[in-house]
Amino acid sequence: MSSKFKVSHLYLWLVFIILYAPILYLAYYSFNSGETMHGFEGFTWHWYREVFADTRLLIILMNTIVIALFSSVISTILGVIGAIAIHRLRKLQNQNALLSLNNVLIVSPDVIIGASFLILFTMLGIKLGFASVLISHIAFSVPIVVIMVLPKLKEMSPTLLDAARDLGATEWDVLGKVVLPFIKSGIFAGFFMALTYSLDDFAVTFFVTGNGFTTLSVEIYSRARQGVSLSINALSTLIFLFTLALVVGYYMISRRGQNNSAGRKGRAVDWKVPNE
Amino acid sequence: MNQLLRMLLLVVILGFALMYGASALNSSEGFSGANTLTIYNWGDYIDPDLISEFEKESGIKVIYQTFDSNEAMMTKIEQGGTTFDISVPSEYAISKMKEENLLLPIDKSKLPNLKYINPRFMNLSFDPNNEYSIPYFWGTVGIVYNSEMLGGRTFKSWNDLWDPSLRNQILLVDGAREVIGFGLNSLHYSLNDTNEDHLQEAKAKLNKLTPNVKAIVGDEIKMLLANEEAAVGVVWSGDASEIMDANDKLDYVVPEEGSNLWFDNMVIPKTAKNVEGAHKFINFMLDPKHAAQNAEYVGYATPNAKALEYLPEDISGDKRFYPAPELTSKLEVYKNLGKKMLAHYNELFLEFKMHRK
């Protein structure tokens, strides 16, 4: 029994090593005083200083994060509304039809979405820049949020809503005090998925950037033609730490949320753990 | 619910704070939004100090954006929705953009520094009289080789590639014009040759090269050569200088029969909003000191004759990247051969790729 336990642990470790090794390798070389990733010559903060001295790169980084935050907030709101709307449809057939339309957007290639947006924006005479990037990021994130939220809604027992209504809750109360708290984890998951999608999207953004507004993925890609300098390693390490901090923050929040709700028995929030 | 609202508020506040930070950083350089110049250039293709110097000198705020291929850049400009004032396409892209009316003519009376450009790089077939474009950088196609791996062997001529001892040692860039071009060059024909017999002869000769060819690859050729996966490569001089930076055992040569001469030129796209500023910028980059500084930073060859005086001797005297006049006169710029001929080149190249060893 105990040996089996160890093997599974070993496997888990192996997977994690494979997942994290490239990132650690990249982070390791961000401290290299040499010019390339072929051999470590000595420790230096040079590349980090270079990142912070490069105002243009910093502005691009900030733009990237701003776009990611705004687009994921807006698409989370839209996605939750969309998921609730799909869930409320009476006919299963209609639900499936809408869901398939939603899935088509997820599986269609980024390049196609990007090119379509480029054509749409130029047809409407919208200048390429902040707005065009934001709109397209929202557009490709909404279907993802819908997909993350919908299962949570399906999980929710209809009797819960009936009970709330029987106790005199208005539709708004039902939504704010029963439905949203119940699907909270789905909403957070959708938000973070949208955030990562937006942060790393290249293909769509590539088409719709313009007029001096650009994001990190597009910038790094066009720099790669000249060979990527180690300051990109430094930048990537910083972003990795930033996302790590976000995830840890999310973990803390959800832990605290669970503890809180566990302490307040009898509320609708506790539906998930009724036997505790 | 409260938690959701708190989270929402937090994210929105963070977003606005960052937005404010970005715009503060942007305006910390002390420019108003009114007088700007948008430059669309290859990634890392200009010394950033030159941009700040230009901003200081002219009072124009520069917005700098990058692209990675002529095709991508052309698509953006063609579609509109952008206001690029300056772009830097390669020669074949310039003739295409001209055909499609994507460029504004350049007013040479506003470019007093144009006189410093070596006349050899002016008035070329892709843009007669330089009506629409001003030279920025130039380079060649040649052979990169690792003589250590080949026992001290060196290269001088395209024909050296056919040596049986090089079996499975050569990497080629995946470009029809480049490969058919050196096939023609090795037979002492022009690389713009459209004579069917010459082309067939070149293809037959290239077919004989197949045992030596290890692979025909794209941009990864730089990495493969630097990591000594192969001993010889046919590449552009810009790539060559990068490969040699990464691995100093390698050397570059422009074969004596002649080769391709390529250009990246500055143009003003028709979407430009600040044509006056664009001229100022072009003139600024034509200043010999600035051109020299830029050439030193980027590592490509400058077409500015006077700038060579400001470059360190080990750069301007490097015959590999600034070939001697006897050789430069043999270099040829790709002519726009027309759609039909280009398709024929592509077909011949495909047949060569499919040829069995």
mmCIF file of N, CA and C in Angstrom, chain A residues 114 118 122 128-129 132-133 202-214 218, chain B residues 40 65-67 69-84 87 97 102 269-271:
data_model
loop_
_atom_site.group_PDB
_atom_site.id
_atom_site.type_symbol
_atom_site.label_atom_id
_atom_site.label_comp_id
_atom_site.label_asym_id
_atom_site.label_seq_id
_atom_site.Cartn_x
_atom_site.Cartn_y
_atom_site.Cartn_z
ATOM 1 N N GLY A 114 -9.221 36.794 -35.322
ATOM 2 C CA GLY A 114 -8.444 38.029 -35.448
ATOM 3 C C GLY A 114 -8.696 38.699 -36.795
ATOM 4 N N LEU A 118 -10.382 42.316 -37.602
ATOM 5 C CA LEU A 118 -9.677 43.363 -38.357
ATOM 6 C C LEU A 118 -10.579 43.899 -39.463
ATOM 7 N N THR A 122 -12.179 47.728 -39.529
ATOM 8 C CA THR A 122 -11.856 48.672 -40.595
ATOM 9 C C THR A 122 -13.098 49.016 -41.408
ATOM 10 N N LEU A 128 -7.772 51.250 -34.982
ATOM 11 C CA LEU A 128 -7.165 50.155 -34.234
ATOM 12 C C LEU A 128 -6.402 50.724 -33.047
ATOM 13 N N GLY A 129 -6.540 50.085 -31.916
ATOM 14 C CA GLY A 129 -5.859 50.571 -30.715
ATOM 15 C C GLY A 129 -6.480 49.952 -29.492
ATOM 16 N N SER A 132 -10.138 48.526 -29.877
ATOM 17 C CA SER A 132 -10.274 47.348 -30.733
ATOM 18 C C SER A 132 -9.710 46.105 -30.036
ATOM 19 N N VAL A 133 -8.587 46.275 -29.339
ATOM 20 C CA VAL A 133 -8.005 45.121 -28.640
ATOM 21 C C VAL A 133 -8.936 44.677 -27.518
ATOM 22 N N PHE A 202 -1.931 35.907 -28.666
ATOM 23 C CA PHE A 202 -1.116 36.568 -29.686
ATOM 24 C C PHE A 202 -1.893 36.786 -30.978
ATOM 25 N N ALA A 203 -2.486 35.709 -31.481
ATOM 26 C CA ALA A 203 -3.006 35.739 -32.852
ATOM 27 C C ALA A 203 -4.069 36.809 -33.053
ATOM 28 N N VAL A 204 -5.059 36.866 -32.149
ATOM 29 C CA VAL A 204 -6.126 37.850 -32.324
ATOM 30 C C VAL A 204 -5.567 39.265 -32.159
ATOM 31 N N THR A 205 -4.783 39.446 -31.099
ATOM 32 C CA THR A 205 -4.251 40.769 -30.801
ATOM 33 C C THR A 205 -3.406 41.293 -31.940
ATOM 34 N N PHE A 206 -2.636 40.364 -32.518
ATOM 35 C CA PHE A 206 -1.745 40.725 -33.614
ATOM 36 C C PHE A 206 -2.490 41.481 -34.711
ATOM 37 N N PHE A 207 -3.729 41.050 -35.004
ATOM 38 C CA PHE A 207 -4.472 41.685 -36.081
ATOM 39 C C PHE A 207 -5.039 43.037 -35.690
ATOM 40 N N VAL A 208 -5.406 43.197 -34.424
ATOM 41 C CA VAL A 208 -6.183 44.375 -34.076
ATOM 42 C C VAL A 208 -5.388 45.445 -33.330
ATOM 43 N N THR A 209 -4.083 45.238 -33.144
ATOM 44 C CA THR A 209 -3.299 46.315 -32.545
ATOM 45 C C THR A 209 -2.989 47.355 -33.608
ATOM 46 N N GLY A 210 -2.690 48.559 -33.138
ATOM 47 C CA GLY A 210 -2.332 49.604 -34.094
ATOM 48 C C GLY A 210 -2.175 50.932 -33.402
ATOM 49 N N ASN A 211 -1.701 51.912 -34.137
ATOM 50 C CA ASN A 211 -1.565 53.279 -33.625
ATOM 51 C C ASN A 211 -0.841 53.356 -32.293
ATOM 52 N N GLY A 212 0.210 52.582 -32.171
ATOM 53 C CA GLY A 212 1.039 52.709 -30.983
ATOM 54 C C GLY A 212 0.564 51.887 -29.814
ATOM 55 N N PHE A 213 -0.607 51.281 -29.927
ATOM 56 C CA PHE A 213 -1.048 50.432 -28.825
ATOM 57 C C PHE A 213 -0.717 48.999 -29.168
ATOM 58 N N THR A 214 0.020 48.345 -28.261
ATOM 59 C CA THR A 214 0.381 46.968 -28.546
ATOM 60 C C THR A 214 0.474 46.205 -27.239
ATOM 61 N N VAL A 218 2.647 40.477 -28.792
ATOM 62 C CA VAL A 218 2.959 40.971 -30.132
ATOM 63 C C VAL A 218 4.374 41.564 -30.149
ATOM 64 N N TYR B 40 6.412 52.448 -37.783
ATOM 65 C CA TYR B 40 6.124 51.020 -37.830
ATOM 66 C C TYR B 40 7.358 50.341 -38.398
ATOM 67 N N GLN B 65 6.018 51.261 -33.116
ATOM 68 C CA GLN B 65 5.368 49.955 -33.132
ATOM 69 C C GLN B 65 6.127 49.022 -34.055
ATOM 70 N N THR B 66 6.018 47.728 -33.813
ATOM 71 C CA THR B 66 6.871 46.805 -34.552
ATOM 72 C C THR B 66 6.073 45.745 -35.302
ATOM 73 N N PHE B 67 6.683 45.224 -36.358
ATOM 74 C CA PHE B 67 6.102 44.096 -37.086
ATOM 75 C C PHE B 67 7.188 43.080 -37.339
ATOM 76 N N SER B 69 7.019 40.811 -40.314
ATOM 77 C CA SER B 69 7.172 40.393 -41.705
ATOM 78 C C SER B 69 6.551 41.451 -42.613
ATOM 79 N N ASN B 70 7.082 41.556 -43.807
ATOM 80 C CA ASN B 70 6.561 42.508 -44.778
ATOM 81 C C ASN B 70 5.078 42.282 -45.022
ATOM 82 N N GLU B 71 4.698 41.008 -45.069
ATOM 83 C CA GLU B 71 3.319 40.673 -45.400
ATOM 84 C C GLU B 71 2.371 41.189 -44.313
ATOM 85 N N ALA B 72 2.772 40.953 -43.052
ATOM 86 C CA ALA B 72 1.921 41.397 -41.943
ATOM 87 C C ALA B 72 1.790 42.917 -41.972
ATOM 88 N N MET B 73 2.908 43.584 -42.208
ATOM 89 C CA MET B 73 2.898 45.039 -42.214
ATOM 90 C C MET B 73 2.005 45.568 -43.333
ATOM 91 N N MET B 74 2.132 44.945 -44.514
ATOM 92 C CA MET B 74 1.328 45.406 -45.650
ATOM 93 C C MET B 74 -0.159 45.223 -45.381
ATOM 94 N N THR B 75 -0.506 44.094 -44.766
ATOM 95 C CA THR B 75 -1.918 43.835 -44.479
ATOM 96 C C THR B 75 -2.479 44.925 -43.583
ATOM 97 N N LYS B 76 -1.707 45.255 -42.530
ATOM 98 C CA LYS B 76 -2.172 46.285 -41.593
ATOM 99 C C LYS B 76 -2.394 47.608 -42.320
ATOM 100 N N ILE B 77 -1.447 47.976 -43.166
ATOM 101 C CA ILE B 77 -1.544 49.273 -43.831
ATOM 102 C C ILE B 77 -2.659 49.254 -44.868
ATOM 103 N N GLU B 78 -2.778 48.141 -45.574
ATOM 104 C CA GLU B 78 -3.793 48.032 -46.598
ATOM 105 C C GLU B 78 -5.193 48.117 -46.002
ATOM 106 N N GLN B 79 -5.373 47.476 -44.835
ATOM 107 C CA GLN B 79 -6.691 47.453 -44.222
ATOM 108 C C GLN B 79 -7.108 48.822 -43.688
ATOM 109 N N GLY B 80 -6.141 49.707 -43.459
ATOM 110 C CA GLY B 80 -6.475 50.999 -42.874
ATOM 111 C C GLY B 80 -6.714 50.845 -41.388
ATOM 112 N N GLY B 81 -7.283 51.898 -40.777
ATOM 113 C CA GLY B 81 -7.511 51.829 -39.339
ATOM 114 C C GLY B 81 -6.283 52.154 -38.530
ATOM 115 N N THR B 82 -5.159 52.373 -39.216
ATOM 116 C CA THR B 82 -3.933 52.732 -38.517
ATOM 117 C C THR B 82 -3.450 54.068 -39.063
ATOM 118 N N THR B 83 -2.561 54.727 -38.318
ATOM 119 C CA THR B 83 -2.018 55.979 -38.832
ATOM 120 C C THR B 83 -0.496 55.934 -38.807
ATOM 121 N N PHE B 84 0.078 54.937 -39.422
ATOM 122 C CA PHE B 84 1.537 54.865 -39.446
ATOM 123 C C PHE B 84 2.094 55.955 -40.353
ATOM 124 N N SER B 87 7.226 53.562 -42.365
ATOM 125 C CA SER B 87 7.404 52.122 -42.254
ATOM 126 C C SER B 87 8.690 51.744 -42.976
ATOM 127 N N MET B 97 3.798 47.568 -52.740
ATOM 128 C CA MET B 97 3.016 48.630 -52.110
ATOM 129 C C MET B 97 2.799 49.786 -53.083
ATOM 130 N N LEU B 102 -0.154 52.232 -51.913
ATOM 131 C CA LEU B 102 -0.167 52.339 -50.454
ATOM 132 C C LEU B 102 0.826 53.380 -49.952
ATOM 133 N N PRO B 269 3.654 55.557 -45.596
ATOM 134 C CA PRO B 269 2.409 54.942 -46.054
ATOM 135 C C PRO B 269 1.330 56.000 -46.290
ATOM 136 N N LYS B 270 0.365 55.648 -47.119
ATOM 137 C CA LYS B 270 -0.650 56.657 -47.453
ATOM 138 C C LYS B 270 -1.549 56.965 -46.256
ATOM 139 N N THR B 271 -1.479 56.131 -45.202
ATOM 140 C CA THR B 271 -2.300 56.397 -44.022
ATOM 141 C C THR B 271 -1.677 57.458 -43.125
#
